[in-house]
Amino acid sequence: MDNKNRASTLMRKTLMAVTGLFLCFFLVIHLLGNLQLLLPAEQAKASFNSYSQLLSGNIFIKIISYVLYASIVIHCLDALIITLKNKKTAGRYAVDNRGKASKWYSRNMGILGTLILIFLVFHFRDFWYQYKFGSLPKDESGHKDLYAIVVAAYHDWWYVLFYVLSMFALGYHLLHGFYSAARSLGLYHPKYVSWVRTFGTGYSYIITIGFAIIPIYIYLTQHVLWN
């Protein structure tokens, strides 16, 4: 690989790392907001709808949302370009057996990323699009009743299963992605390897479990209301 291509790949990896870490930060904020869904039904409805209304009417949040959309697009495009370049480059050299020692999720980041992208399409369609452009009913406070949409979506067991499996795909993606981002940004120093690995693993577990339990909880507690 010549210096120009090496510099281009390094820049893409750095950009992917930066956008990835921003998305990691967003996941924390998003999880904290969604944990309101674990409150008792009436309290959850009022709290979650007020929270959704607050976010939709805040100019700062709108700016952050545009950064979020751009980060998702850039992260996906960079990952695709780097993957295609790696496949093209791999064919020019002798077989490298180091991959056999790596974790399976590290070798299949492309597959995991594709599964997450498919999930995002459904997620944006069923919640974001419905909230922005759908004809949602209003709750007692006059807010759009996004809570009702969430409960309706998690009424179907197959959707809950799809959501939970997608969160596990996200968790494995985060396990490798966090370490990879730290390396790309030069933060994976031997002195801090143990800390980075511990933090990255703990973060991945918390995000995965935190998001996964929400649809399960709603299905188990609210499903009876639909029968």
mmCIF file of C-alpha atoms in Angstrom:
data_model
loop_
_atom_site.group_PDB
_atom_site.id
_atom_site.type_symbol
_atom_site.label_atom_id
_atom_site.label_comp_id
_atom_site.label_asym_id
_atom_site.label_seq_id
_atom_site.Cartn_x
_atom_site.Cartn_y
_atom_site.Cartn_z
ATOM 1 C CA MET A 1 0.000 0.000 0.000
ATOM 2 C CA ASP A 2 1.484 3.360 -1.042
ATOM 3 C CA ASN A 3 1.608 6.364 1.256
ATOM 4 C CA LYS A 4 -1.397 8.037 -0.370
ATOM 5 C CA ASN A 5 -3.635 5.010 0.071
ATOM 6 C CA ARG A 6 -2.314 4.457 3.590
ATOM 7 C CA ALA A 7 -3.122 8.053 4.530
ATOM 8 C CA SER A 8 -6.596 7.737 2.984
ATOM 9 C CA THR A 9 -7.312 4.528 4.901
ATOM 10 C CA LEU A 10 -6.044 6.060 8.144
ATOM 11 C CA MET A 11 -8.269 9.098 7.649
ATOM 12 C CA ARG A 12 -11.301 6.896 7.013
ATOM 13 C CA LYS A 13 -10.566 4.766 10.067
ATOM 14 C CA THR A 14 -10.185 7.888 12.189
ATOM 15 C CA LEU A 15 -13.452 9.319 10.868
ATOM 16 C CA MET A 16 -15.194 6.006 11.472
ATOM 17 C CA ALA A 17 -13.796 5.945 15.013
ATOM 18 C CA VAL A 18 -14.983 9.493 15.759
ATOM 19 C CA THR A 19 -18.471 8.882 14.368
ATOM 20 C CA GLY A 20 -18.591 5.532 16.166
ATOM 21 C CA LEU A 21 -17.741 7.082 19.525
ATOM 22 C CA PHE A 22 -20.356 9.797 18.968
ATOM 23 C CA LEU A 23 -22.920 7.075 18.288
ATOM 24 C CA CYS A 24 -21.781 5.329 21.482
ATOM 25 C CA PHE A 25 -22.439 8.548 23.402
ATOM 26 C CA PHE A 26 -25.857 8.883 21.761
ATOM 27 C CA LEU A 27 -26.760 5.313 22.755
ATOM 28 C CA VAL A 28 -26.210 6.207 26.415
ATOM 29 C CA ILE A 29 -28.519 9.240 26.172
ATOM 30 C CA HIS A 30 -31.085 7.274 24.195
ATOM 31 C CA LEU A 31 -31.051 4.439 26.726
ATOM 32 C CA LEU A 32 -31.481 6.807 29.665
ATOM 33 C CA GLY A 33 -34.541 8.302 27.991
ATOM 34 C CA ASN A 34 -36.030 4.928 27.075
ATOM 35 C CA LEU A 35 -35.607 3.546 30.589
ATOM 36 C CA GLN A 36 -38.648 5.650 31.483
ATOM 37 C CA LEU A 37 -40.628 2.919 29.727
ATOM 38 C CA LEU A 38 -39.862 0.631 32.678
ATOM 39 C CA LEU A 39 -41.955 2.806 35.005
ATOM 40 C CA PRO A 40 -45.531 1.784 35.884
ATOM 41 C CA ALA A 41 -47.747 2.137 32.798
ATOM 42 C CA GLU A 42 -49.506 5.439 33.549
ATOM 43 C CA GLN A 43 -46.370 7.082 34.865
ATOM 44 C CA ALA A 44 -44.342 5.770 31.929
ATOM 45 C CA LYS A 45 -46.871 7.127 29.447
ATOM 46 C CA ALA A 46 -46.872 10.638 30.894
ATOM 47 C CA SER A 47 -43.119 10.763 31.417
ATOM 48 C CA PHE A 48 -42.117 9.256 28.053
ATOM 49 C CA ASN A 49 -44.518 11.410 26.028
ATOM 50 C CA SER A 50 -43.365 14.574 27.801
ATOM 51 C CA TYR A 51 -39.755 13.553 27.193
ATOM 52 C CA SER A 52 -40.454 12.960 23.482
ATOM 53 C CA GLN A 53 -42.212 16.302 23.177
ATOM 54 C CA LEU A 54 -39.312 18.083 24.885
ATOM 55 C CA LEU A 55 -36.799 16.561 22.466
ATOM 56 C CA SER A 56 -38.844 17.384 19.379
ATOM 57 C CA GLY A 57 -39.194 21.046 20.337
ATOM 58 C CA ASN A 58 -35.601 21.733 21.402
ATOM 59 C CA ILE A 59 -33.392 23.438 18.774
ATOM 60 C CA PHE A 60 -30.213 22.071 20.358
ATOM 61 C CA ILE A 61 -31.585 18.536 20.158
ATOM 62 C CA LYS A 62 -32.535 19.112 16.518
ATOM 63 C CA ILE A 63 -28.950 20.093 15.718
ATOM 64 C CA ILE A 64 -27.677 16.998 17.524
ATOM 65 C CA SER A 65 -30.142 14.869 15.552
ATOM 66 C CA TYR A 66 -28.676 16.125 12.260
ATOM 67 C CA VAL A 67 -25.206 15.258 13.533
ATOM 68 C CA LEU A 68 -26.568 11.831 14.458
ATOM 69 C CA TYR A 69 -27.986 11.189 10.976
ATOM 70 C CA ALA A 70 -24.734 12.331 9.357
ATOM 71 C CA SER A 71 -22.695 10.140 11.719
ATOM 72 C CA ILE A 72 -24.745 7.050 10.854
ATOM 73 C CA VAL A 73 -24.342 7.644 7.110
ATOM 74 C CA ILE A 74 -20.614 8.432 7.321
ATOM 75 C CA HIS A 75 -19.951 5.496 9.654
ATOM 76 C CA CYS A 76 -21.722 3.049 7.322
ATOM 77 C CA LEU A 77 -20.096 4.388 4.143
ATOM 78 C CA ASP A 78 -16.603 4.390 5.666
ATOM 79 C CA ALA A 79 -17.077 0.850 6.955
ATOM 80 C CA LEU A 80 -18.186 -0.305 3.498
ATOM 81 C CA ILE A 81 -15.284 1.397 1.720
ATOM 82 C CA ILE A 82 -12.686 0.057 4.184
ATOM 83 C CA THR A 83 -14.142 -3.466 3.955
ATOM 84 C CA LEU A 84 -14.041 -3.446 0.141
ATOM 85 C CA LYS A 85 -10.478 -2.115 0.144
ATOM 86 C CA ASN A 86 -9.368 -4.769 2.623
ATOM 87 C CA LYS A 87 -10.890 -7.530 0.497
ATOM 88 C CA LYS A 88 -9.192 -6.158 -2.593
ATOM 89 C CA THR A 89 -5.842 -5.848 -0.826
ATOM 90 C CA ALA A 90 -6.068 -9.281 0.790
ATOM 91 C CA GLY A 91 -6.082 -10.957 -2.604
ATOM 92 C CA ARG A 92 -2.645 -9.529 -3.420
ATOM 93 C CA TYR A 93 -0.823 -11.141 -0.517
ATOM 94 C CA ALA A 94 -0.234 -14.537 1.010
ATOM 95 C CA VAL A 95 -2.882 -15.968 3.271
ATOM 96 C CA ASP A 96 -2.807 -14.436 6.745
ATOM 97 C CA ASN A 97 -3.801 -16.881 9.484
ATOM 98 C CA ARG A 98 -3.948 -14.291 12.261
ATOM 99 C CA GLY A 99 -7.713 -14.028 11.814
ATOM 100 C CA LYS A 100 -8.117 -17.520 13.244
ATOM 101 C CA ALA A 101 -7.001 -16.206 16.623
ATOM 102 C CA SER A 102 -9.430 -13.271 16.599
ATOM 103 C CA LYS A 103 -12.939 -13.317 17.994
ATOM 104 C CA TRP A 104 -15.704 -14.356 15.593
ATOM 105 C CA TYR A 105 -17.448 -11.011 15.989
ATOM 106 C CA SER A 106 -14.233 -9.209 15.036
ATOM 107 C CA ARG A 107 -14.117 -11.208 11.798
ATOM 108 C CA ASN A 108 -17.785 -10.546 11.042
ATOM 109 C CA MET A 109 -18.182 -6.844 11.750
ATOM 110 C CA GLY A 110 -19.604 -6.348 8.268
ATOM 111 C CA ILE A 111 -22.402 -8.864 8.879
ATOM 112 C CA LEU A 112 -23.173 -7.429 12.311
ATOM 113 C CA GLY A 113 -23.173 -3.914 10.896
ATOM 114 C CA THR A 114 -25.569 -4.952 8.124
ATOM 115 C CA LEU A 115 -27.955 -6.527 10.651
ATOM 116 C CA ILE A 116 -27.890 -3.341 12.718
ATOM 117 C CA LEU A 117 -28.555 -1.241 9.600
ATOM 118 C CA ILE A 118 -31.595 -3.402 8.762
ATOM 119 C CA PHE A 119 -32.811 -2.940 12.329
ATOM 120 C CA LEU A 120 -32.364 0.839 12.058
ATOM 121 C CA VAL A 121 -34.523 0.954 8.931
ATOM 122 C CA PHE A 122 -37.381 -0.734 10.804
ATOM 123 C CA HIS A 123 -36.725 1.301 13.960
ATOM 124 C CA PHE A 124 -36.801 4.642 12.160
ATOM 125 C CA ARG A 125 -39.868 3.612 10.173
ATOM 126 C CA ASP A 126 -41.882 2.397 13.163
ATOM 127 C CA PHE A 127 -41.007 5.141 15.662
ATOM 128 C CA TRP A 128 -39.167 8.153 14.233
ATOM 129 C CA TYR A 129 -41.214 8.363 11.021
ATOM 130 C CA GLN A 130 -44.488 7.711 12.843
ATOM 131 C CA TYR A 131 -43.725 10.424 15.384
ATOM 132 C CA LYS A 132 -42.670 12.969 12.757
ATOM 133 C CA PHE A 133 -45.160 12.295 9.977
ATOM 134 C CA GLY A 134 -47.753 9.827 11.262
ATOM 135 C CA SER A 135 -51.187 10.636 12.633
ATOM 136 C CA LEU A 136 -50.573 9.839 16.271
ATOM 137 C CA PRO A 137 -53.314 10.077 18.894
ATOM 138 C CA LYS A 138 -52.882 12.609 21.684
ATOM 139 C CA ASP A 139 -52.528 11.750 25.356
ATOM 140 C CA GLU A 140 -54.262 13.469 28.260
ATOM 141 C CA SER A 141 -51.694 16.295 28.219
ATOM 142 C CA GLY A 142 -52.136 16.971 24.530
ATOM 143 C CA HIS A 143 -48.791 15.435 23.555
ATOM 144 C CA LYS A 144 -48.365 12.984 20.708
ATOM 145 C CA ASP A 145 -48.878 9.563 22.258
ATOM 146 C CA LEU A 146 -45.599 7.891 21.237
ATOM 147 C CA TYR A 147 -45.941 5.597 24.222
ATOM 148 C CA ALA A 148 -49.012 3.992 22.631
ATOM 149 C CA ILE A 149 -47.018 3.346 19.441
ATOM 150 C CA VAL A 150 -44.207 1.719 21.426
ATOM 151 C CA VAL A 151 -46.595 -0.528 23.357
ATOM 152 C CA ALA A 152 -48.394 -1.486 20.135
ATOM 153 C CA ALA A 153 -45.105 -2.388 18.435
ATOM 154 C CA TYR A 154 -44.001 -4.583 21.325
ATOM 155 C CA HIS A 155 -47.360 -6.329 21.400
ATOM 156 C CA ASP A 156 -46.058 -8.793 18.767
ATOM 157 C CA TRP A 157 -43.660 -11.432 20.097
ATOM 158 C CA TRP A 158 -41.782 -11.657 16.804
ATOM 159 C CA TYR A 159 -41.013 -7.922 16.893
ATOM 160 C CA VAL A 160 -39.748 -8.237 20.459
ATOM 161 C CA LEU A 161 -37.536 -11.156 19.399
ATOM 162 C CA PHE A 162 -36.275 -9.202 16.395
ATOM 163 C CA TYR A 163 -35.461 -6.228 18.633
ATOM 164 C CA VAL A 164 -33.648 -8.337 21.242
ATOM 165 C CA LEU A 165 -31.575 -10.224 18.650
ATOM 166 C CA SER A 166 -30.688 -6.890 17.033
ATOM 167 C CA MET A 167 -29.478 -5.610 20.402
ATOM 168 C CA PHE A 168 -27.179 -8.621 20.749
ATOM 169 C CA ALA A 169 -25.822 -7.902 17.265
ATOM 170 C CA LEU A 170 -25.253 -4.319 18.421
ATOM 171 C CA GLY A 171 -23.531 -5.536 21.582
ATOM 172 C CA TYR A 172 -21.047 -7.686 19.678
ATOM 173 C CA HIS A 173 -20.490 -4.855 17.214
ATOM 174 C CA LEU A 174 -19.721 -2.535 20.120
ATOM 175 C CA LEU A 175 -17.315 -5.022 21.719
ATOM 176 C CA HIS A 176 -14.990 -4.908 18.730
ATOM 177 C CA GLY A 177 -15.852 -1.390 17.594
ATOM 178 C CA PHE A 178 -14.915 0.231 20.894
ATOM 179 C CA TYR A 179 -11.440 -1.356 20.897
ATOM 180 C CA SER A 180 -10.973 -0.596 17.210
ATOM 181 C CA ALA A 181 -11.905 3.068 17.721
ATOM 182 C CA ALA A 182 -9.464 3.335 20.634
ATOM 183 C CA ARG A 183 -6.667 1.959 18.426
ATOM 184 C CA SER A 184 -7.514 4.248 15.506
ATOM 185 C CA LEU A 185 -7.400 7.303 17.788
ATOM 186 C CA GLY A 186 -4.174 6.198 19.456
ATOM 187 C CA LEU A 187 -5.858 5.642 22.816
ATOM 188 C CA TYR A 188 -5.090 1.928 23.059
ATOM 189 C CA HIS A 189 -1.791 2.504 24.885
ATOM 190 C CA PRO A 190 -0.339 -0.565 26.674
ATOM 191 C CA LYS A 191 -0.558 1.355 29.926
ATOM 192 C CA TYR A 192 -4.335 1.709 29.570
ATOM 193 C CA VAL A 193 -5.223 -1.518 27.712
ATOM 194 C CA SER A 194 -6.793 -3.151 30.752
ATOM 195 C CA TRP A 195 -8.911 -0.079 31.529
ATOM 196 C CA VAL A 196 -10.054 0.329 27.919
ATOM 197 C CA ARG A 197 -11.019 -3.333 27.642
ATOM 198 C CA THR A 198 -12.876 -3.316 30.965
ATOM 199 C CA PHE A 199 -14.739 -0.106 30.152
ATOM 200 C CA GLY A 200 -15.538 -1.234 26.613
ATOM 201 C CA THR A 201 -16.836 -4.615 27.749
ATOM 202 C CA GLY A 202 -18.923 -3.106 30.560
ATOM 203 C CA TYR A 203 -20.339 -0.461 28.226
ATOM 204 C CA SER A 204 -21.291 -3.057 25.595
ATOM 205 C CA TYR A 205 -23.037 -5.248 28.179
ATOM 206 C CA ILE A 206 -24.963 -2.336 29.718
ATOM 207 C CA ILE A 207 -26.162 -1.020 26.348
ATOM 208 C CA THR A 208 -27.180 -4.476 25.112
ATOM 209 C CA ILE A 209 -29.011 -5.563 28.258
ATOM 210 C CA GLY A 210 -30.501 -2.123 28.894
ATOM 211 C CA PHE A 211 -32.148 -1.873 25.484
ATOM 212 C CA ALA A 212 -33.095 -5.571 25.320
ATOM 213 C CA ILE A 213 -35.067 -5.633 28.554
ATOM 214 C CA ILE A 214 -37.355 -2.760 27.509
ATOM 215 C CA PRO A 215 -39.374 -4.588 24.809
ATOM 216 C CA ILE A 216 -39.407 -7.764 26.930
ATOM 217 C CA TYR A 217 -40.758 -5.839 29.934
ATOM 218 C CA ILE A 218 -43.423 -4.062 27.881
ATOM 219 C CA TYR A 219 -44.498 -7.298 26.216
ATOM 220 C CA LEU A 220 -44.806 -9.129 29.533
ATOM 221 C CA THR A 221 -46.551 -6.310 31.412
ATOM 222 C CA GLN A 222 -48.670 -4.683 28.702
ATOM 223 C CA HIS A 223 -49.519 -7.681 26.533
ATOM 224 C CA VAL A 224 -52.518 -8.524 28.727
ATOM 225 C CA LEU A 225 -54.095 -5.204 27.861
ATOM 226 C CA TRP A 226 -54.425 -6.322 24.262
ATOM 227 C CA ASN A 227 -56.121 -9.640 25.006
#
